[in-house]
Coordinates of C-alpha atoms and ligand atoms in Angstrom, one line a residue:
X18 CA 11.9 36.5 -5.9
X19 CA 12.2 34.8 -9.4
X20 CA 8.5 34.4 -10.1
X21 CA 8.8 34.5 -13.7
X22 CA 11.5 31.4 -13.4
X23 CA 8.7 30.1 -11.6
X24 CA 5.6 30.0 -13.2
X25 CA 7.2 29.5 -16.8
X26 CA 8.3 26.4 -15.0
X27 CA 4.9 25.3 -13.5
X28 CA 2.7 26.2 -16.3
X29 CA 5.2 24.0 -18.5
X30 CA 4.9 21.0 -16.7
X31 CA 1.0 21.6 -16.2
X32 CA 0.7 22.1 -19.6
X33 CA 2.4 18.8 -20.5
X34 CA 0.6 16.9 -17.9
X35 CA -2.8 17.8 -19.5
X36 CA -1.4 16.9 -23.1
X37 CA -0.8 13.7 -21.8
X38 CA -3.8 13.1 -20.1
X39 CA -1.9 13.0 -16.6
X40 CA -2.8 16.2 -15.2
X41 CA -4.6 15.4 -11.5
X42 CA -6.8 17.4 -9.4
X43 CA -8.4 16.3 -6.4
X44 CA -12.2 15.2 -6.1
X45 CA -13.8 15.8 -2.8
X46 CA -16.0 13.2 -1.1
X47 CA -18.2 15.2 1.0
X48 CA -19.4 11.7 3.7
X49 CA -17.1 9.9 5.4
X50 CA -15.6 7.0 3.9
X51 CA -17.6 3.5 3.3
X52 CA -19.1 1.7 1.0
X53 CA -21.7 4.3 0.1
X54 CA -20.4 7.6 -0.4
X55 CA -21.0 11.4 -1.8
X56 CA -18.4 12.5 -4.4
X57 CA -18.6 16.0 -6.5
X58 CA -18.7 15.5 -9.5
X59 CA -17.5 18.1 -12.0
X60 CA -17.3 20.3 -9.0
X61 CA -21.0 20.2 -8.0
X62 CA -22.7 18.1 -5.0
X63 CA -23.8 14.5 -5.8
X64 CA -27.3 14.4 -5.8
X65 CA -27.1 10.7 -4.4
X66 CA -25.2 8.1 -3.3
X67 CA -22.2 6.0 -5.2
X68 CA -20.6 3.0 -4.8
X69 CA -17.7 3.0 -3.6
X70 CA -14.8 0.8 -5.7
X71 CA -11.6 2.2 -4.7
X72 CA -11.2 2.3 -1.1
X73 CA -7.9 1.0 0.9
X74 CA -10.7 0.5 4.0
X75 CA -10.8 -2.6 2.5
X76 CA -12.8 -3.6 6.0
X77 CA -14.9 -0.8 6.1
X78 CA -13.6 0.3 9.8
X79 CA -13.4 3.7 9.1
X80 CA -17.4 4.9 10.1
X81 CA -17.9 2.3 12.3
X82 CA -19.8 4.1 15.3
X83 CA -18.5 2.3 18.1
X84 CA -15.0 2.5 16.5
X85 CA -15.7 5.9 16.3
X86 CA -16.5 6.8 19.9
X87 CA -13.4 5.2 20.7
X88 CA -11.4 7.1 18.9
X89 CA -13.5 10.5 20.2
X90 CA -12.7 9.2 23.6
X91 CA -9.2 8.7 23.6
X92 CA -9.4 12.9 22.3
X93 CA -10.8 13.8 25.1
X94 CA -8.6 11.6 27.0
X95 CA -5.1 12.3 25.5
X96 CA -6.2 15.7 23.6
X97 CA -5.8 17.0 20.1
X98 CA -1.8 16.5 19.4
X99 CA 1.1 14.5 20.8
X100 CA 3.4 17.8 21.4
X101 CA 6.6 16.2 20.6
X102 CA 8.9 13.7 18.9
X103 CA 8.4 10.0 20.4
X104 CA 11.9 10.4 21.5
X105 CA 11.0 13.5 23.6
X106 CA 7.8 14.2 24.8
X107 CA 5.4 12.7 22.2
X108 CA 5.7 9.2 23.6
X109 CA 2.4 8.5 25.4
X110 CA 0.9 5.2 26.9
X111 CA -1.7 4.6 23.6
X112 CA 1.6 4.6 21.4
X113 CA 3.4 1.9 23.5
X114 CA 0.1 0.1 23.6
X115 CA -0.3 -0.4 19.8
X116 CA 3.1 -1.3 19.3
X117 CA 2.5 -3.6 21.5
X118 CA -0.3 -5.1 20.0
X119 CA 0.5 -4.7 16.2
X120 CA 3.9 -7.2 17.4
X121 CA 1.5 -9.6 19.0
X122 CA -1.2 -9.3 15.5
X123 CA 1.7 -10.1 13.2
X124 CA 3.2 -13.2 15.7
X125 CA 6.8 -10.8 15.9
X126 CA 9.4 -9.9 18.9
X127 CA 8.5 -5.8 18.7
X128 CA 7.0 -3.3 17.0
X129 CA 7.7 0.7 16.1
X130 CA 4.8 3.5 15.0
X131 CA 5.4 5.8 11.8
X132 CA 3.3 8.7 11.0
X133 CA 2.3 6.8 7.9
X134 CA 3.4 4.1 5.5
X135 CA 5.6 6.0 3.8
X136 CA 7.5 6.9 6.4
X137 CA 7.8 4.1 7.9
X138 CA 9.5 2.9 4.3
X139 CA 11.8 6.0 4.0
X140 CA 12.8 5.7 7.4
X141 CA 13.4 2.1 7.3
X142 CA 15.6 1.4 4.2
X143 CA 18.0 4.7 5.0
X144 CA 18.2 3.3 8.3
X145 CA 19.0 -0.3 7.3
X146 CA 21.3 0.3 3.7
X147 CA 23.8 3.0 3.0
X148 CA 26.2 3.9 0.7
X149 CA 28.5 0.7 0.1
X150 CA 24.7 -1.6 0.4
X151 CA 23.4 -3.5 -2.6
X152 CA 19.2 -3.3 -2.4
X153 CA 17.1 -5.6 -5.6
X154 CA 13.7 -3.9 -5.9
X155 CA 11.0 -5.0 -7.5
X156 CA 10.2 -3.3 -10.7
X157 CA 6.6 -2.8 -9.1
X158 CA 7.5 -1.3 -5.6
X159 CA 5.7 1.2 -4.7
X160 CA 6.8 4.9 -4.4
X161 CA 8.3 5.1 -0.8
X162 CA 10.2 2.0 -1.1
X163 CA 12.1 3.6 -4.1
X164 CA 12.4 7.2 -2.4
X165 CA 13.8 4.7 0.8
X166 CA 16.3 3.3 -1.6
X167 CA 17.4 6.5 -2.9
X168 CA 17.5 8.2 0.2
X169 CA 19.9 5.6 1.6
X170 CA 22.6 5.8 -1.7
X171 CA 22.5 2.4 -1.9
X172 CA 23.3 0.5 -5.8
X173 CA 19.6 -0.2 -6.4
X174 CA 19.1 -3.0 -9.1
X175 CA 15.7 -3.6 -10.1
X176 CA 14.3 -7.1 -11.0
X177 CA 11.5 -7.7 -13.3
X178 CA 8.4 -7.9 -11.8
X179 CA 7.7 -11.3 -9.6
X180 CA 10.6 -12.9 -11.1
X181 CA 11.9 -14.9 -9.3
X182 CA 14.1 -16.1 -11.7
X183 CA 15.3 -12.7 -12.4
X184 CA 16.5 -11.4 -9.1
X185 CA 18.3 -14.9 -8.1
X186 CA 20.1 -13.8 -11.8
X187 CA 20.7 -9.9 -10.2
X188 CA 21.9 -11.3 -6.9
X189 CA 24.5 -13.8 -8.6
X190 CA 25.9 -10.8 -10.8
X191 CA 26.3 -8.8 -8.0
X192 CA 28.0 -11.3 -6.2
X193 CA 30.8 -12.0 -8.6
X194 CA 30.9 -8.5 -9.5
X195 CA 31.8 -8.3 -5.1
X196 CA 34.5 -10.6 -5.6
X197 CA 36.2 -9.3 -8.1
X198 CA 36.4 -5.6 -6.6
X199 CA 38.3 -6.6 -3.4
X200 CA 36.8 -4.3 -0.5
X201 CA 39.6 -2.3 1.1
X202 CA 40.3 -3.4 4.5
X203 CA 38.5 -0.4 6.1
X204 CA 35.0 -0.9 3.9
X205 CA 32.1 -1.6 5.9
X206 CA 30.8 -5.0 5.3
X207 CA 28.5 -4.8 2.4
X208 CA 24.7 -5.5 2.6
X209 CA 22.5 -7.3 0.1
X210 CA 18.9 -6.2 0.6
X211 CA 15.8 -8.0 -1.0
X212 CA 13.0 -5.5 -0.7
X213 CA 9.3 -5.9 -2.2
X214 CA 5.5 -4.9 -1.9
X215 CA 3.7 -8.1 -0.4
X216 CA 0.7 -7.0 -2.3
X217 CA 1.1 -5.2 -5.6
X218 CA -0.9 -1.7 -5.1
X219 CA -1.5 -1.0 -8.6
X220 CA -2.1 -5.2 -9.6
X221 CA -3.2 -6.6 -6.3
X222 CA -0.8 -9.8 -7.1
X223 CA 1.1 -11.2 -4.4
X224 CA 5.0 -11.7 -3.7
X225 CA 6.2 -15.4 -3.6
X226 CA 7.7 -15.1 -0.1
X227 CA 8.5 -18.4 0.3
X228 CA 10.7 -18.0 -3.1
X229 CA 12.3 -15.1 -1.7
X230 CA 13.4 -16.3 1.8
X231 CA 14.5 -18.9 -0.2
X232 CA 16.8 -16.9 -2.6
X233 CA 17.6 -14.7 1.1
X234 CA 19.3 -17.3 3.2
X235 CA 20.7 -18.7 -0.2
X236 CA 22.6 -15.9 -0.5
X237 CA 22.6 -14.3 2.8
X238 CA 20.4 -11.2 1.8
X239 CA 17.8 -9.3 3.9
X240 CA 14.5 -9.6 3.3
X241 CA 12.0 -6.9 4.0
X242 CA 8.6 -6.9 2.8
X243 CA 6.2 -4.2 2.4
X244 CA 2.5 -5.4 3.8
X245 CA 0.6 -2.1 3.3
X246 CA -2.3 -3.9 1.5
X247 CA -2.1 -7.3 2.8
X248 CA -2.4 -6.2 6.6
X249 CA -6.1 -7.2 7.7
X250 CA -6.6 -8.8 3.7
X251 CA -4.3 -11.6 3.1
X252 CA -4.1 -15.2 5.5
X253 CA -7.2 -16.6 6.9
X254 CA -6.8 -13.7 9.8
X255 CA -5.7 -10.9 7.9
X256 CA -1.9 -11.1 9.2
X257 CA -0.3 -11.2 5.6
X258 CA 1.8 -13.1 3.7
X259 CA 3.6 -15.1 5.8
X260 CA -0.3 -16.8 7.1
X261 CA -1.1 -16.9 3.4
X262 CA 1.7 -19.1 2.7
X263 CA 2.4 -20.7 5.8
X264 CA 5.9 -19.7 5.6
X265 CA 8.4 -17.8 8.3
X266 CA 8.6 -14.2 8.5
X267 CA 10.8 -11.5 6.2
X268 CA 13.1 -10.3 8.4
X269 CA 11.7 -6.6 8.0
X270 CA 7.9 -5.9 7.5
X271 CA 6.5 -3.3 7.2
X272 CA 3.0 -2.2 7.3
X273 CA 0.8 0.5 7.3
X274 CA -2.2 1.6 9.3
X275 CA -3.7 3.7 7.2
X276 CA -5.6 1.3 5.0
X277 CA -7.7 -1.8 6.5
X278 CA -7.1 -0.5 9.8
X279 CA -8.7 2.4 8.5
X280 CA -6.5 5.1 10.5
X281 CA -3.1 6.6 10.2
X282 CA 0.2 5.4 10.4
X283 CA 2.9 2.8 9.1
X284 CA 4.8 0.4 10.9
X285 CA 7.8 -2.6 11.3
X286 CA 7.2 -5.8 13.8
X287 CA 10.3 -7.7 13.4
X288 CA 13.0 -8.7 15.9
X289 CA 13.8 -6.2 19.4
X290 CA 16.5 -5.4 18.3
X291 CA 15.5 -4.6 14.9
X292 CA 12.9 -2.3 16.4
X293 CA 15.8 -1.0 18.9
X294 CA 17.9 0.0 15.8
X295 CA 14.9 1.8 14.1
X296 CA 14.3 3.7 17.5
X297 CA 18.0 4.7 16.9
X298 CA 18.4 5.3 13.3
X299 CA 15.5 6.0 11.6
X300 CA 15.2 9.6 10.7
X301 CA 11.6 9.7 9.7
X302 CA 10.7 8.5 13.5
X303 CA 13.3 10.5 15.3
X304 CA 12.8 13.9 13.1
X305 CA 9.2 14.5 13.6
X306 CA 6.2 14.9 15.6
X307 CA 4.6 11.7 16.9
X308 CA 1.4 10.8 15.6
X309 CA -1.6 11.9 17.6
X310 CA -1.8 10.0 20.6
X311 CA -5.4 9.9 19.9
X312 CA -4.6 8.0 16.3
X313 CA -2.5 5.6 18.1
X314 CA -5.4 4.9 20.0
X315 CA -7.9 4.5 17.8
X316 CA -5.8 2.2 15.8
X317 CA -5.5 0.0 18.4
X318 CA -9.2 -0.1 19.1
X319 CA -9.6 -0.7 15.1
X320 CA -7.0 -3.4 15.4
X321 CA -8.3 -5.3 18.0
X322 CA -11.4 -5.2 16.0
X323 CA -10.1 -6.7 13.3
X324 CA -8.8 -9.8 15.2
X325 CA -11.9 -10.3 16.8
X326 CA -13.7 -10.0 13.6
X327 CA -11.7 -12.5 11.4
X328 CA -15.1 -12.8 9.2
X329 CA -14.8 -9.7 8.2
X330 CA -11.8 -10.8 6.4
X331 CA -13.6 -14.0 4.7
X332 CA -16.7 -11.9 3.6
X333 CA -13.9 -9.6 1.6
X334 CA -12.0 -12.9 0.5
X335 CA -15.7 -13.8 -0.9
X336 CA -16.3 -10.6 -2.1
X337 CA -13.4 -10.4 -4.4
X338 CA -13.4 -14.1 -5.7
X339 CA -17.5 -12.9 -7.2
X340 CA -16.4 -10.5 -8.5
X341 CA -13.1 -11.6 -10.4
X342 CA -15.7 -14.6 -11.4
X343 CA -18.7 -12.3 -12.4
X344 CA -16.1 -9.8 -14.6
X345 CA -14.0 -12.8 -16.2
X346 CA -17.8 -14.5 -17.4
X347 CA -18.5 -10.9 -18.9
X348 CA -15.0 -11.8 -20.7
X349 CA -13.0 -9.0 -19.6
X350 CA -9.5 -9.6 -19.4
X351 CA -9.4 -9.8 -15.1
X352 CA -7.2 -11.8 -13.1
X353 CA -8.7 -13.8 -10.3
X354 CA -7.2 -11.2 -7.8
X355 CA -5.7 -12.7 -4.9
X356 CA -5.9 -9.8 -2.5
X357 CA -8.7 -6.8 -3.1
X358 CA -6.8 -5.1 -5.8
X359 CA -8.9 -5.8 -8.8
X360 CA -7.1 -3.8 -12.3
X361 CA -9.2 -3.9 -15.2
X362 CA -7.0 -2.9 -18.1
X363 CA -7.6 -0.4 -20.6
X364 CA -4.5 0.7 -21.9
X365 CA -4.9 4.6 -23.2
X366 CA -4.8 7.0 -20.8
X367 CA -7.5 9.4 -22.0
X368 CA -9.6 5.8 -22.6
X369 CA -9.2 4.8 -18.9
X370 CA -10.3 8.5 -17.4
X371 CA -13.3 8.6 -19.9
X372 CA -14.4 5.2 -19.0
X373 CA -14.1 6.4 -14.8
X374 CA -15.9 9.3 -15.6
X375 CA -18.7 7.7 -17.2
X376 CA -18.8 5.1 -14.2
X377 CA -18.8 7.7 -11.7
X378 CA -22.0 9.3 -13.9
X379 CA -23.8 6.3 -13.2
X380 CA -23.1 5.9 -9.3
X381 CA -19.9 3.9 -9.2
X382 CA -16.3 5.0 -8.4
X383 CA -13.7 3.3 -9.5
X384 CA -10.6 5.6 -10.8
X385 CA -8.2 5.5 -13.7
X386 CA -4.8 4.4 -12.7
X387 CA -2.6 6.6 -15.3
X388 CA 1.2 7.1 -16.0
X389 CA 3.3 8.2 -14.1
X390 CA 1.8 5.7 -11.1
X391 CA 1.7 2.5 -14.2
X392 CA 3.8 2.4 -17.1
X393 CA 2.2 3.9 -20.3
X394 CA 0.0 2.4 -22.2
X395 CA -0.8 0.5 -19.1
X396 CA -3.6 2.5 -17.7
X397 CA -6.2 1.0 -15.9
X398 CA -9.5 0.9 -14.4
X399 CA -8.5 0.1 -10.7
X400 CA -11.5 -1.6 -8.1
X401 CA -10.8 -2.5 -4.9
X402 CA -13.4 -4.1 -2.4
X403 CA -14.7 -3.6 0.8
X404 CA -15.7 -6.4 2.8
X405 CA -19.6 -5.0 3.6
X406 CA -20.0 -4.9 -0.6
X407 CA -23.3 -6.9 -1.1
X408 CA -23.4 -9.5 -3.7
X409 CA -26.0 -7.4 -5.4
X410 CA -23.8 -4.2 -5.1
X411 CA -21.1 -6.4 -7.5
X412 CA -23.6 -7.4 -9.6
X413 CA -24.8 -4.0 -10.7
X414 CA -21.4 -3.2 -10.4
X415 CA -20.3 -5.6 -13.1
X416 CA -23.1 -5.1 -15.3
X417 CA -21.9 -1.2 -15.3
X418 CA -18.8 -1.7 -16.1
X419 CA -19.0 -4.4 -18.6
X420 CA -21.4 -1.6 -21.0
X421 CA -19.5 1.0 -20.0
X422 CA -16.0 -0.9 -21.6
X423 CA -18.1 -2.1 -25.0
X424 CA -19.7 0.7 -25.5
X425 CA -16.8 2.2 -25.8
X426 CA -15.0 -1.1 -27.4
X427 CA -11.4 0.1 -25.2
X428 CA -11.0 -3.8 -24.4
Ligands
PLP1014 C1 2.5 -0.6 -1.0 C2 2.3 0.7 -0.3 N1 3.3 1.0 0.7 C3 3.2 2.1 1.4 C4 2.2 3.0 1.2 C5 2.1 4.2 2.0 O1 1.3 4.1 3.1 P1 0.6 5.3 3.8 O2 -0.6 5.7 3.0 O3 0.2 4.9 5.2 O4 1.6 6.4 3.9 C6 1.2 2.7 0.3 C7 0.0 3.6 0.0 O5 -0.3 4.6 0.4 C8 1.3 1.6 -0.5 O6 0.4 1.3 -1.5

């Protein structure tokens, strides 16, 4: 074995990444995740508690104990591992079960289970787009829907961010690009695919869906939307966009479980047949082992907490709009987030992990969003809320954060 090849080759992209300030190592949190946690800091055991400002459980199911014992039961009822694909032997009753009910929570004909989010992203755009297939991405999307679009071979052309203005000018070109390029009689019928986060995971800003169905039945696009962070967050229920706006459905959402649901696993509701196709076609569900039939049931159980716990989604609602309102009177350049994605700017990248560091010193996590994950110069101080934050938590919080920038003078 070429090790030499190998570990000139490591060491030179390590050595770059620390350079540029981009080098990333893994912290470990040694309580379970909440609002109140234990994180190691400079590898030794936190001596107390932290705040926690950077969790995706925006609901805080994750250490719930009666959520908990669910989950514990359906172990001992289902055991440790599924044993198969869901197309062989992996298929159990707790799997058909949350399908089931995630179709019903987001008001659609079916649903299918991924492993996670990502999955269910790859598995979905290589499914739907191939070769000959036109997909406009947003120049935000997050990481699986771009490793979806290259996976299917589709063009990709990337719109500016939000702009709405921008991808109807994409779609057009394309379009009269199509007609001039007669298709040979044998082509397969070309597909147009619109495809965007619903929430923005590194700005927390919101698509326009009711722009982009719009520009989709204009001109006869797809529309599939990626709800990840506005499942159980955005809409007076926590069902997403389309309850936010009051608007129809994309044609495709997707969805993960993974963050307010506070388990593991992606998903699509959308059409049967839709869901039929993705049984069919989708590589990342056929090719691999099905989630845990024990996950699959304690997302359910989390789930159907969630919709019997709509306050849950208000108190986070109210959580974020004081504390938008409390940073923004401090006049720090915030935006008055719309979902629980809360990016406080810095711009340098050794600036941004400096400021987290010091944060974390005093009891609060929030981390530094850094290049490659936002452009350069763009890096960021990145809170997200939890809906069981007190108002006196975001208070401290703010006060925190607010010396910690000036000191410092980054903003
Ligand atoms: C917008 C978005 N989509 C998909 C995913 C992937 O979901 P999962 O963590 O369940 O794989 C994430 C984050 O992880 C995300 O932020």
């Amino acid at each position: 074995m070429n090790s030499k090849l190998l570990d000139d080759f490591t060491k030179d992209v390590l050595e770059t990444a620390k350079r540029n300030s981009t080098y990333r190592t893994l912290r470990t949190m040694e309580t379970p995740e909440s609002s109140h946690v234990k994180i190691c800091v400079a590898g030794a055991h936190a001596s107390s508690e932290q705040l926690l400002l950077a969790s995706n459980s925006y609901l805080d199911l994750a250490n719930i104990p009666e959520l908990k014992q669910a989950m514990a039961q359906a172990v001992l009822d289902w055991g440790t591992g599924s044993g198969g694909a869901r197309l062989t032997t992996g298929n159990k009753t707790p799997h058909n079960e949350l399908e089931n009910e995630l179709a019903k929570f987001k008001g659609e004909e079916a649903a299918i289970t991924f492993n996670t989010g990502y999955m269910a992203n790859v598995g979905t755009i290589s499914a739907l787009c191939g070769k000959s297939d036109i997909i406009f991405s947003d120049a935000l999307n997050h990481a699986s829907i771009i490793d979806g679009i290259r996976l299917s071979r589709a063009t990709c052309v990337v719109y500016k961010h939000n702009d709405m203005i921008d991808l109807e000018r994409a779609i057009q070109e394309s379009k009269a690009k199509a007609i001039g390029n007669e298709p040979s009689p044998n082509a397969t019928k070309q597909k147009m695919l619109i495809v965007t986060d619903a929430v923005f995971s590194m700005d927390g800003d919101l698509a326009n869906l009711p722009e982009l169905l719009r520009i989709a039945r204009t001109y006869n696009c797809l529309l599939m939307i990626d709800e990840a962070h506005a499942t159980g967050v955005i809409g007076q229920t926590g069902r997403g966009l389309a309850e936010h706006y009051g608007c129809e459905h994309a044609d495709v959402t997707v969805g993960t479980l993974s963050k307010a649901i506070a388990c593991e696993g992606g998903f699509v509701a959308g059409k049967k047949q839709l869901i039929e196709f993705l049984k069919n076609k989708s590589r990342s569900f056929i090719f691999t082992t099905a989630m845990a039939p024990a996950m699959a049931a304690g997302a359910l159980r989390n789930l159907q907490f969630l919709e019997s716990h709509p306050e849950r989604v208000l108190q986070l609602q109210e959580n974020v709009k004081f504390f938008c309102e409390a940073l923004q009177r401090e006049g720090l350049n915030v935006p008055q987030s719309p979902s629980a994605i809360i990016p406080i700017i810095i711009g340098d990248e050794a600036a941004a992990l400096n400021a987290s560091a010091r944060l974390l010193e005093r009891g609060y996590v929030i981390p530094a969003i850094r290049y490659p994950t936002v452009a350069k110069g763009q890096a960021r101080l990145r809170a997200s809320l939890m809906a069981t934050h007190t108002r006196e938590e975001l208070e401290r919080a703010t006060t925190a954060i607010v010396q910690v920038i000036r000191s410092t003078n980054y903003v």
